[in-house]
């Protein structure tokens, strides 16, 4: 009976670690994709700001 407890605990720990590993890997991949998306959209925004002209940015700097 005593040998059964550590075995069940180990199997539960293995399942727990396995689930955490899967969730962590999926979340990490989603986070990387999200980070990539934010970076690309940020670059687009900066490009659009530059394309819109330096007049608005100079006006903004003047107001500061």
mmCIF file of C-alpha atoms in Angstrom:
data_model
loop_
_atom_site.group_PDB
_atom_site.id
_atom_site.type_symbol
_atom_site.label_atom_id
_atom_site.label_comp_id
_atom_site.label_asym_id
_atom_site.label_seq_id
_atom_site.Cartn_x
_atom_site.Cartn_y
_atom_site.Cartn_z
ATOM 1 C CA UNK A 1 0.000 0.000 0.000
ATOM 2 C CA UNK A 2 2.822 2.375 0.815
ATOM 3 C CA UNK A 3 4.517 1.757 -2.530
ATOM 4 C CA UNK A 4 1.312 2.810 -4.304
ATOM 5 C CA UNK A 5 1.282 6.352 -2.881
ATOM 6 C CA UNK A 6 4.644 7.527 -4.287
ATOM 7 C CA UNK A 7 3.801 5.906 -7.625
ATOM 8 C CA UNK A 8 0.477 7.711 -7.914
ATOM 9 C CA UNK A 9 2.126 10.933 -6.768
ATOM 10 C CA UNK A 10 4.840 10.565 -9.410
ATOM 11 C CA UNK A 11 2.312 9.837 -12.164
ATOM 12 C CA UNK A 12 0.219 12.829 -11.078
ATOM 13 C CA UNK A 13 3.337 14.983 -11.050
ATOM 14 C CA UNK A 14 4.257 13.740 -14.524
ATOM 15 C CA UNK A 15 0.791 14.555 -15.858
ATOM 16 C CA UNK A 16 0.903 17.967 -14.173
ATOM 17 C CA UNK A 17 4.338 18.767 -15.631
ATOM 18 C CA UNK A 18 3.201 17.514 -19.037
ATOM 19 C CA UNK A 19 0.099 19.743 -19.006
ATOM 20 C CA UNK A 20 2.092 22.741 -17.777
ATOM 21 C CA UNK A 21 4.683 22.126 -20.502
ATOM 22 C CA UNK A 22 2.016 21.981 -23.232
ATOM 23 C CA UNK A 23 0.182 25.057 -21.950
ATOM 24 C CA UNK A 24 3.465 26.947 -21.536
ATOM 25 C CA UNK A 25 4.687 26.059 -25.028
ATOM 26 C CA UNK A 26 1.349 26.989 -26.628
ATOM 27 C CA UNK A 27 1.139 30.244 -24.654
ATOM 28 C CA UNK A 28 4.764 31.061 -25.469
ATOM 29 C CA UNK A 29 4.179 30.473 -29.186
ATOM 30 C CA UNK A 30 1.027 32.613 -29.099
ATOM 31 C CA UNK A 31 2.953 35.294 -27.232
ATOM 32 C CA UNK A 32 5.714 35.226 -29.866
ATOM 33 C CA UNK A 33 3.118 35.554 -32.635
ATOM 34 C CA UNK A 34 1.423 38.378 -30.729
ATOM 35 C CA UNK A 35 4.782 40.102 -30.177
ATOM 36 C CA UNK A 36 5.542 39.735 -33.902
ATOM 37 C CA UNK A 37 2.133 41.173 -34.769
ATOM 38 C CA UNK A 38 2.633 44.138 -32.432
ATOM 39 C CA UNK A 39 6.119 44.761 -33.834
ATOM 40 C CA UNK A 40 4.932 44.645 -37.452
ATOM 41 C CA UNK A 41 1.917 46.880 -36.741
ATOM 42 C CA UNK A 42 4.167 49.265 -34.822
ATOM 43 C CA UNK A 43 6.526 49.455 -37.781
ATOM 44 C CA UNK A 44 3.587 50.091 -40.112
ATOM 45 C CA UNK A 45 2.357 52.837 -37.796
ATOM 46 C CA UNK A 46 5.795 54.465 -37.720
ATOM 47 C CA UNK A 47 6.039 54.215 -41.510
ATOM 48 C CA UNK A 48 2.590 55.770 -41.923
ATOM 49 C CA UNK A 49 3.520 58.557 -39.520
ATOM 50 C CA UNK A 50 6.682 59.246 -41.520
ATOM 51 C CA UNK A 51 4.753 59.052 -44.791
ATOM 52 C CA UNK A 52 2.092 61.483 -43.533
ATOM 53 C CA UNK A 53 4.783 64.146 -43.396
ATOM 54 C CA UNK A 54 7.043 65.827 -40.865
ATOM 55 C CA UNK A 55 4.694 68.835 -40.631
ATOM 56 C CA UNK A 56 2.416 67.150 -38.077
ATOM 57 C CA UNK A 57 5.370 65.865 -36.045
ATOM 58 C CA UNK A 58 7.039 69.297 -36.046
ATOM 59 C CA UNK A 59 3.734 70.869 -34.981
ATOM 60 C CA UNK A 60 3.504 68.284 -32.192
ATOM 61 C CA UNK A 61 7.054 69.011 -31.072
ATOM 62 C CA UNK A 62 6.343 72.741 -31.154
ATOM 63 C CA UNK A 63 3.293 72.330 -28.921
ATOM 64 C CA UNK A 64 5.434 70.487 -26.377
#
